[in-house]
Short mmCIF file of C-alpha atoms in Angstrom, two decimals:
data_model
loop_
_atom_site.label_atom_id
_atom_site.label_comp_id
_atom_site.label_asym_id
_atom_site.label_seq_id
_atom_site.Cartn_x
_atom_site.Cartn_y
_atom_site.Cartn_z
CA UNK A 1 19.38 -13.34 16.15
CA UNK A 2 21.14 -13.50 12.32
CA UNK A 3 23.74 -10.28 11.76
CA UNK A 4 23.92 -9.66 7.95
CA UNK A 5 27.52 -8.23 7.77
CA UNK A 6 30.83 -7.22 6.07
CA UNK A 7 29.28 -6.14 2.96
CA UNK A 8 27.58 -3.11 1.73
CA UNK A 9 24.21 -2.52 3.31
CA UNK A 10 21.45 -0.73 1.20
CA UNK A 11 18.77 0.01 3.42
CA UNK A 12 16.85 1.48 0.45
CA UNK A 13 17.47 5.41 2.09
CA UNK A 14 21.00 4.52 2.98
CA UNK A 15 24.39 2.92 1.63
CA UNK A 16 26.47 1.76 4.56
CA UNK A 17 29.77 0.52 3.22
CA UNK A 18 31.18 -2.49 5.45
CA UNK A 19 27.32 -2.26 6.61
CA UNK A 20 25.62 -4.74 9.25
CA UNK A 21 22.32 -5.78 9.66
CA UNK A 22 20.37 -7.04 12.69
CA UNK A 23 17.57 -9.21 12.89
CA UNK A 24 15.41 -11.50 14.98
CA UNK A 25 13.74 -13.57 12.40
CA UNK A 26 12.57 -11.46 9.56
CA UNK A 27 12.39 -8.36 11.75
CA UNK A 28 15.73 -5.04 11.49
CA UNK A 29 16.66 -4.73 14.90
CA UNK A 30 19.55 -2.38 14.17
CA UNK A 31 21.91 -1.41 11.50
CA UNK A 32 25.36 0.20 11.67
CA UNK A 33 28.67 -0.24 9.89
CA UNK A 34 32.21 -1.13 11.16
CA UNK A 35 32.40 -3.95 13.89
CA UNK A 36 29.22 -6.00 13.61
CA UNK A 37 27.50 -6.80 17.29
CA UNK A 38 27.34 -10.49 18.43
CA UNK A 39 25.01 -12.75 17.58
CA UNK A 40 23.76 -16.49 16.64
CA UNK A 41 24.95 -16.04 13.13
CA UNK A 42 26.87 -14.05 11.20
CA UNK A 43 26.11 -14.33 7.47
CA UNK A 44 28.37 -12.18 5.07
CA UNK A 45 28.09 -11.24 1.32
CA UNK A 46 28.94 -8.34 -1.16
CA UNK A 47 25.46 -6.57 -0.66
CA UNK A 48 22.88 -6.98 1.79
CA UNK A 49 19.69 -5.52 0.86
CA UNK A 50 15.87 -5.50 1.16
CA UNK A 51 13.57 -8.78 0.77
CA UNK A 52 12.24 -8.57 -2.70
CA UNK A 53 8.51 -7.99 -3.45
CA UNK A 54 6.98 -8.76 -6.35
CA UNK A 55 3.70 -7.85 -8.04
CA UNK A 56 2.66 -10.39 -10.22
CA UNK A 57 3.70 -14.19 -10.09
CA UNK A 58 1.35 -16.89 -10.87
CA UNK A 59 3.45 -19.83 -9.58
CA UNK A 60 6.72 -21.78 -9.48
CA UNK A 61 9.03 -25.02 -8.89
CA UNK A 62 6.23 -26.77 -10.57
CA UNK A 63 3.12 -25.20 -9.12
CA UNK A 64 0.80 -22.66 -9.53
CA UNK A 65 -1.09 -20.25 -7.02
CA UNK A 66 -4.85 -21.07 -7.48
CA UNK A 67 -4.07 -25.13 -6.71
CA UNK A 68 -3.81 -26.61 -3.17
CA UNK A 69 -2.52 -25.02 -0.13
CA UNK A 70 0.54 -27.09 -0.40
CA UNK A 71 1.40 -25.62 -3.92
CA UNK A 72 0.85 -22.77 -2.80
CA UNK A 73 3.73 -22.97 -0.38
CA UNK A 74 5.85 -24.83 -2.96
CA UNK A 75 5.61 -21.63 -5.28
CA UNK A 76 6.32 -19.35 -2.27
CA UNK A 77 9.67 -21.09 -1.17
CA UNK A 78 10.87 -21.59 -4.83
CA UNK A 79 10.92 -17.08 -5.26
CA UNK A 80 11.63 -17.11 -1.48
CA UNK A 81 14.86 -18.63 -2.22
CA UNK A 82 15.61 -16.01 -4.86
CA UNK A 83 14.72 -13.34 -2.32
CA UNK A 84 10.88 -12.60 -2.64
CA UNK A 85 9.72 -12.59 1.01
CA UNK A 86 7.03 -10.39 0.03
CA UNK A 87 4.62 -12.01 -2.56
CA UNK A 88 0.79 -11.30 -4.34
CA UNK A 89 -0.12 -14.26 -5.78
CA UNK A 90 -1.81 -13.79 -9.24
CA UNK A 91 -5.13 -15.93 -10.57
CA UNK A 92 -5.33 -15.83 -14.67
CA UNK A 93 -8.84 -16.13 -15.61
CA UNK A 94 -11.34 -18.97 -14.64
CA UNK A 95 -14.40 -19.38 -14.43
CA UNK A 96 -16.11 -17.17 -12.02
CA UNK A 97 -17.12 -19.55 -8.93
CA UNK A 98 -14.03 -21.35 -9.07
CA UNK A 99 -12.41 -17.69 -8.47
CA UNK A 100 -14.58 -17.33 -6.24
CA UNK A 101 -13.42 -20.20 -3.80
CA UNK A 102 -9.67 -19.64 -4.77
CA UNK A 103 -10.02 -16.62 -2.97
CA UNK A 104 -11.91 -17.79 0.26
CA UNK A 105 -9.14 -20.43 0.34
CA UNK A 106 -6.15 -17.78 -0.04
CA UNK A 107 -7.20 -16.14 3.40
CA UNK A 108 -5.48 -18.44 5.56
CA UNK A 109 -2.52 -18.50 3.51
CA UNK A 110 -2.88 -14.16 3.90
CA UNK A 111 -3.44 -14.58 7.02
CA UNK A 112 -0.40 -17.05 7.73
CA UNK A 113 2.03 -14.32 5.87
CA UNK A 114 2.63 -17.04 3.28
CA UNK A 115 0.91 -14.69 0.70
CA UNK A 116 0.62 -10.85 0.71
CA UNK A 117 -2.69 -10.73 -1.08
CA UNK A 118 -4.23 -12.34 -4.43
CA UNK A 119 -4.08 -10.87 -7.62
CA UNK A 120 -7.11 -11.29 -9.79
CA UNK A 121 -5.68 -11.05 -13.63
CA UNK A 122 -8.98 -11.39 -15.81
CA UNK A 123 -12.10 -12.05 -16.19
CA UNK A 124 -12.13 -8.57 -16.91
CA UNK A 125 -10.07 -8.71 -20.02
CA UNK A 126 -10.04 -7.53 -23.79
CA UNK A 127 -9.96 -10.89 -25.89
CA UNK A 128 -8.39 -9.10 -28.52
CA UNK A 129 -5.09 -9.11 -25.83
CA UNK A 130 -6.06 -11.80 -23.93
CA UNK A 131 -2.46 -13.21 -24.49
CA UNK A 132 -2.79 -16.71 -22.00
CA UNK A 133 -5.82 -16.26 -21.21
CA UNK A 134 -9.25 -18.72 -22.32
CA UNK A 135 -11.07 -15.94 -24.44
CA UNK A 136 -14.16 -18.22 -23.56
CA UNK A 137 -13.96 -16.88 -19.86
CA UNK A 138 -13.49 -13.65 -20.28
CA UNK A 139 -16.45 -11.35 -18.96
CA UNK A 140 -17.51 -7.51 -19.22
CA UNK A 141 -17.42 -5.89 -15.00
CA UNK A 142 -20.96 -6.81 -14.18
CA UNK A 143 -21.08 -4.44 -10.48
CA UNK A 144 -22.54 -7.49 -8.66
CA UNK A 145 -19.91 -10.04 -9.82
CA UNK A 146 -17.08 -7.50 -9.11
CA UNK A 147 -18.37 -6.72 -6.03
CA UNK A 148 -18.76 -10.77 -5.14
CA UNK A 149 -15.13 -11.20 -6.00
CA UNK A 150 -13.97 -8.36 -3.85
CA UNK A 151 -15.61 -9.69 -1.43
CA UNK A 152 -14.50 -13.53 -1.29
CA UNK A 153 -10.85 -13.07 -0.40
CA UNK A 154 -8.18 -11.03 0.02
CA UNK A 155 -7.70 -9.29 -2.95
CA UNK A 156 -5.02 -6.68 -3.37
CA UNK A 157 -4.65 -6.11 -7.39
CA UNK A 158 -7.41 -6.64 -10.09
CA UNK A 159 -6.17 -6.24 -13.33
CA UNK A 160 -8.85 -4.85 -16.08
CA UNK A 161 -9.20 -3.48 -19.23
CA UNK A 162 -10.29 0.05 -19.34
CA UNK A 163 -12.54 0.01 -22.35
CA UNK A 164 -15.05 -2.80 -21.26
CA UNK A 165 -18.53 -1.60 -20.74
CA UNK A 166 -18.68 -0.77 -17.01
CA UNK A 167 -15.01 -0.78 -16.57
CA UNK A 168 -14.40 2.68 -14.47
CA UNK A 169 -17.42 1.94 -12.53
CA UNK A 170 -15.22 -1.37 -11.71
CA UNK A 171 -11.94 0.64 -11.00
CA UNK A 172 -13.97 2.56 -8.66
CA UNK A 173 -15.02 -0.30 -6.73
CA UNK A 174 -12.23 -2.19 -6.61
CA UNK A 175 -10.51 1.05 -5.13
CA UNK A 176 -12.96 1.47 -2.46
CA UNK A 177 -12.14 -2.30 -1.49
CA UNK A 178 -8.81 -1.11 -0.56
CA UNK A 179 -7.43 -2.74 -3.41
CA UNK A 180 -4.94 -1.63 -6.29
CA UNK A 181 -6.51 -1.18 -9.57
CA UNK A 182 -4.11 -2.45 -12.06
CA UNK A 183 -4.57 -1.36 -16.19
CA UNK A 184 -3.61 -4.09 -18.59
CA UNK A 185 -4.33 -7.19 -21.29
CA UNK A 186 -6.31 -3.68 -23.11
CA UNK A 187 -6.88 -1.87 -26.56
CA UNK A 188 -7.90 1.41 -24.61
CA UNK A 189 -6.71 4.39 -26.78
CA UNK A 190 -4.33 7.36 -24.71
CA UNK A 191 -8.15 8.95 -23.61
CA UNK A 192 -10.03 5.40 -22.49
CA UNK A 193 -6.88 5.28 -20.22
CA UNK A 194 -6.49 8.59 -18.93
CA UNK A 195 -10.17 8.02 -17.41
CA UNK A 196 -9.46 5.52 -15.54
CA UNK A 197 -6.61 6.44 -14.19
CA UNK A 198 -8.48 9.64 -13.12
CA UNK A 199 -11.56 6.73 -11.72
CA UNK A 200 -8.24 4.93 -9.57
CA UNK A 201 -6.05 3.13 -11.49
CA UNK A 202 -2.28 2.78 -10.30
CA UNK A 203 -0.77 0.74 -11.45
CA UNK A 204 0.04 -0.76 -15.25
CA UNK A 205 -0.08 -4.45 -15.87
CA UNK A 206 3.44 -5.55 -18.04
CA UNK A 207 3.61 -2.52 -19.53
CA UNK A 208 3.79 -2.97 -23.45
CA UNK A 209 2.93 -6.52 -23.26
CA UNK A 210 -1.17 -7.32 -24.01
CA UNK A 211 -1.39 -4.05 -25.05
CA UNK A 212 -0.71 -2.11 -28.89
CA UNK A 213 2.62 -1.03 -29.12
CA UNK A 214 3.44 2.44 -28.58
CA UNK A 215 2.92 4.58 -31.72
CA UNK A 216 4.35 8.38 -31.99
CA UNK A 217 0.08 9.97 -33.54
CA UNK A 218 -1.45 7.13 -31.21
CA UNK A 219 0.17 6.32 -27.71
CA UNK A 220 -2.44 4.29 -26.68
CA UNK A 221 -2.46 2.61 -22.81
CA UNK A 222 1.27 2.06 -23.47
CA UNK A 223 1.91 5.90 -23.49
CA UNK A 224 -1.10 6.85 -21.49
CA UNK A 225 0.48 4.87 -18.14
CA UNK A 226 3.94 5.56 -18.98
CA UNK A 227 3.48 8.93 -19.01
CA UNK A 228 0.89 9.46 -16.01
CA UNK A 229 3.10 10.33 -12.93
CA UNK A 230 -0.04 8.85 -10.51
CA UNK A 231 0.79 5.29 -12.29
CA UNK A 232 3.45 2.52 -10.93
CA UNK A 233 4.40 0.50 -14.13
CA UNK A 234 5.11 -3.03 -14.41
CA UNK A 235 8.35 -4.51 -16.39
CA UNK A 236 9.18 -8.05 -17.09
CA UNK A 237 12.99 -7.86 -16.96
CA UNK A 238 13.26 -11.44 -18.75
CA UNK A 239 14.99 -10.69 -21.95
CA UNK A 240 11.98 -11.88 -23.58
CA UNK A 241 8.80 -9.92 -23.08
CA UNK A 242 11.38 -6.67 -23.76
CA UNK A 243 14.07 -5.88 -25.33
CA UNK A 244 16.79 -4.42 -22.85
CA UNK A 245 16.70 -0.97 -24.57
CA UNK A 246 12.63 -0.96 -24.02
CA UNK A 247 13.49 -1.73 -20.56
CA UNK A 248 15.63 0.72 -20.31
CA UNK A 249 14.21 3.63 -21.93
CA UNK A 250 10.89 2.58 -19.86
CA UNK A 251 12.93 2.55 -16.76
CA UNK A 252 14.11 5.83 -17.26
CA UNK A 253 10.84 7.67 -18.15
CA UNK A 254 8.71 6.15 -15.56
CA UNK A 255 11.97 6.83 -13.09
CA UNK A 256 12.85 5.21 -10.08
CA UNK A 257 9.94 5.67 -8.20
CA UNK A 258 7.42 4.86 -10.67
CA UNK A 259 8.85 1.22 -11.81
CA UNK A 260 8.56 -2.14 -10.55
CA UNK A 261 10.12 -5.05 -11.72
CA UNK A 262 7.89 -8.30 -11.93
CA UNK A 263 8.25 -12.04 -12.81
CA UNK A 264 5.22 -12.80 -13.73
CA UNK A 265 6.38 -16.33 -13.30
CA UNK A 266 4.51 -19.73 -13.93
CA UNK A 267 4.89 -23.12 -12.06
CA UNK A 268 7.77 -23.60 -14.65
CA UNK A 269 9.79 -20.78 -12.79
CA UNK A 270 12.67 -22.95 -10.89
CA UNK A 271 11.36 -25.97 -12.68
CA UNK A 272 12.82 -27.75 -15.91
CA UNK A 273 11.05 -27.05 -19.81
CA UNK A 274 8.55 -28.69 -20.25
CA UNK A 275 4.37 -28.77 -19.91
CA UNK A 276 2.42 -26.95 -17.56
CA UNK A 277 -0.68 -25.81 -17.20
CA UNK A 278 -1.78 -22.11 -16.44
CA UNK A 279 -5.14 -21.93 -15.84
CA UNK A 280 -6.98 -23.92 -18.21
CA UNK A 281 -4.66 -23.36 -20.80
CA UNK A 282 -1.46 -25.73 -21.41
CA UNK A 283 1.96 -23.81 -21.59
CA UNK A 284 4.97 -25.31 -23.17
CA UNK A 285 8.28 -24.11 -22.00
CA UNK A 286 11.59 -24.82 -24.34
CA UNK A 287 14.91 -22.64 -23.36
CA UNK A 288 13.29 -21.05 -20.24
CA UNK A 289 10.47 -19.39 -22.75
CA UNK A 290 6.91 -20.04 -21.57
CA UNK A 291 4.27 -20.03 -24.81
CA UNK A 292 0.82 -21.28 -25.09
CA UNK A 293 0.79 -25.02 -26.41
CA UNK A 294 1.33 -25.32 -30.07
CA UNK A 295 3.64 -21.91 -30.69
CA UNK A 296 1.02 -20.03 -29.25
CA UNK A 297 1.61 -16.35 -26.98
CA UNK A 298 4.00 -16.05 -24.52
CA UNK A 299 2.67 -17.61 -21.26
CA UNK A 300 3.91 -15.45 -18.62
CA UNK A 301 7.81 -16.59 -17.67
CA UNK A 302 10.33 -18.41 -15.59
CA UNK A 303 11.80 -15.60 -14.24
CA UNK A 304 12.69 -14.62 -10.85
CA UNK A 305 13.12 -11.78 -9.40
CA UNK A 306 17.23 -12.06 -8.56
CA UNK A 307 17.15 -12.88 -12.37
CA UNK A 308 15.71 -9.74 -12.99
CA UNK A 309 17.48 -7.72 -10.77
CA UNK A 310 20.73 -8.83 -12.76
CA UNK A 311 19.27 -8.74 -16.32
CA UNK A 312 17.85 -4.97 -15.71
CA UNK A 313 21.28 -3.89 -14.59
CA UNK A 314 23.81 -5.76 -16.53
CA UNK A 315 21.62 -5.49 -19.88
CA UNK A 316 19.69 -2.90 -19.67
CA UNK A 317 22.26 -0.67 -17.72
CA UNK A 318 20.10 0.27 -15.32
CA UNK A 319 21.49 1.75 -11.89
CA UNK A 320 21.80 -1.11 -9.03
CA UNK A 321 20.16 1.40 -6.61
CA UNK A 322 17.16 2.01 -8.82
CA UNK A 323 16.83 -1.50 -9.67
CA UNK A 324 16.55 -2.53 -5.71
CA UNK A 325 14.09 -0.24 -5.44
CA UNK A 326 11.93 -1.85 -8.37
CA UNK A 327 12.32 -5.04 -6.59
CA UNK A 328 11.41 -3.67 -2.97
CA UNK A 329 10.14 -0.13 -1.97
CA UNK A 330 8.04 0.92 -5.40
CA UNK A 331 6.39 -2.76 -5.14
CA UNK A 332 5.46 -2.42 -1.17
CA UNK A 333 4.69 1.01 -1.38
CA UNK A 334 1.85 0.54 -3.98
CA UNK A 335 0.67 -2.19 -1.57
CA UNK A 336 0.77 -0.05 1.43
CA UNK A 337 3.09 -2.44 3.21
CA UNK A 338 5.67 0.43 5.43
CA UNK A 339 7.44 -2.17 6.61
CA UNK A 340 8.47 -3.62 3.88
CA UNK A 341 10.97 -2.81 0.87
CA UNK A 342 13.73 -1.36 3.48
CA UNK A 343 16.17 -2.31 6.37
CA UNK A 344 15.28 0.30 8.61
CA UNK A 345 14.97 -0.72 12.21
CA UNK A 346 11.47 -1.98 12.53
CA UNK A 347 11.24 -3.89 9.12
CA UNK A 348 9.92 -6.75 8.58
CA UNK A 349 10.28 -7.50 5.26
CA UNK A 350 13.31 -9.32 5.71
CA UNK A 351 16.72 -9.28 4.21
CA UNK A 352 18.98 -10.80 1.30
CA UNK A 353 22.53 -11.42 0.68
CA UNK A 354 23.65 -11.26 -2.79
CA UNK A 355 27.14 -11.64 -4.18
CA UNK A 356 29.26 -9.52 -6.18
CA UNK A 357 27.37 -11.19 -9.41
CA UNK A 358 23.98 -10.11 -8.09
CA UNK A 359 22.92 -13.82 -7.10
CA UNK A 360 20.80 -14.29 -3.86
CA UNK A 361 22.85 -16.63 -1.41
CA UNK A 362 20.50 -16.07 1.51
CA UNK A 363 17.42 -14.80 2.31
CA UNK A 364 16.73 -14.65 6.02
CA UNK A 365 13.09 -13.91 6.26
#
């Protein structure tokens, strides 16, 4: 058994000053404050708080989700030691049959708690925002190919664009999977939107990014999703896909239930610049910024999610409190996962100790 001690415990319903924390393994035996119970190891910090979940990350230290089993797990330790213990591992778009068996060979890695689901972003994008994605793959929702991808693995998010032909029928499915049905790479005017978030849709892909900027006579999907209290909006807290007053300001209309903090990371995340490939596209990276090959879109990012726990509050101002809860409970309550995104007795989520600089030291998952 690890005790998690001597620093300020948020639970994510409670702040216990000189706080404790007991597990076995990733599991919250007990918590209290004041004299912290024996045993096997006693790990102390400035704040000891929820494992991290994130959304949307399509690799990292060098590899990418979609690859071998053995990237796989290469990707998963590189955000596990920035304090993601909870993680949905996101496919860009390929071709249809290679999806497919990407998929049927993510179960095992589901099933081993490596992974908590796949994300499938595209084929079922606009190629007018197809940012890093091959416009050549893109597709319209055909119900039978939907339905065959839902099917092949275990898929938790499926990003779309609202205003394909067939799209709400697609929502609809992807909801009665059990899935989330995610809004995003997407022209859709305010109305387009609104439908399909009435059809299902919870949850908005990078808000703002692979989508038309907000405009006061036209709010498009940006304003649609911000706006819609039944939608959970993604935010790359990078410094680079937003400005920290965007952040902010979309922090603080969504609110603190409604926002959750993302990397979006590539196999460069934890890795040096350089050239990668995402999907069948090559990314260069140069100062920690990921673009397409040749000075193209930005290509997801290098970010992790202690990174952008430290950027959203020290940039963009935004409470520490709320910012936790971007990076655990809003994330793993969209996903249905109860026991995780807290350190209530029964968790299992795991924990992390950060320092007084918001850096994870240790993640005991």
């Amino acid at each position: 058994m690890t005790v998690l001690a001597r620093g300020t415990v948020r639970t994510g319903g409670r702040v216990l000053p000189d706080g404790w924390v007991l597990l076995r393994g990733g599991e919250v035996l007990r918590t209290g404050h004041g004299p912290a119970p024996a045993a096997d190891e006693t790990v102390t910090g400035a704040h000891v708080v929820p494992g991290f979940v994130d959304l949307h990350c399509h690799g990292g230290g060098g590899a990418s989700f979609g690859g071998s089993p053995e990237e796989a797990a290469t990707a998963a330790a590189t955000h596990r030691a920035h304090g993601t213990t909870t993680l949905v591992a996101s496919l860009v778009t390929r071709p249809v049959d290679e999806l497919a068996a990407t998929l049927a060979a993510c179960a095992d890695l589901v099933a081993d708690g490596l992974l908590a689901g796949v994300h499938l972003e595209g084929p079922w994008l606009s190629p007018d925002h197809r940012g890093a994605h091959d416009a050549a793959l893109l597709r319209t929702p055909e119900p039978a190919e939907v339905d065959r991808l839902l099917g092949a693995g275990p898929v938790r998010v499926v990003t779309l664009a609202p205003e394909l032909p067939g799209a709400l029928d697609a929502v609809r499915r992807v909801v009665d999977a059990g899935a989330v049905a995610a809004l995003g790479h997407t022209g859709a005017d305010a109305a387009t939107t609104r439908r399909a978030v009435d059809a299902g849709a919870r949850l908005a892909t990078h808000l703002f990014n692979a989508m038309p900027p907000l405009h006061h006579r036209a709010p498009g999907a940006a304003g649609a999703l911000l706006a819609d209290e039944r939608v959970v909006v993604e935010l790359i807290a990078d410094g680079v896909h937003l400005d920290p007053a965007v952040l902010a300001l979309a922090a603080r209309a969504a609110g603190p239930a409604r926002t959750a903090l993302v990397t979006d990371a590539t196999a460069a995340a934890g890795a040096p610049d350089g050239t990668y490939r995402l999907g069948e596209l090559d990314v260069e990276v140069s100062g920690g910024t990921a673009r397409l090959a040749g000075g193209g879109a930005i290509a997801g990012s290098t970010l992790t999610l202690d990174r952008a726990l430290r950027h959203a509050v020290t940039a963009a101002g935004i409470d520490l409190d709320d910012a936790l809860a971007a990076v655990t409970a809003v994330p793993a309550a969209l996903l249905g996962r109860s026991d995780r995104g807290h350190l209530e007795p029964g968790a299992t989520g795991g924990a992390v100790v950060l320092d007084e600089r918001l850096h994870a030291r240790r993640v005991v998952a």
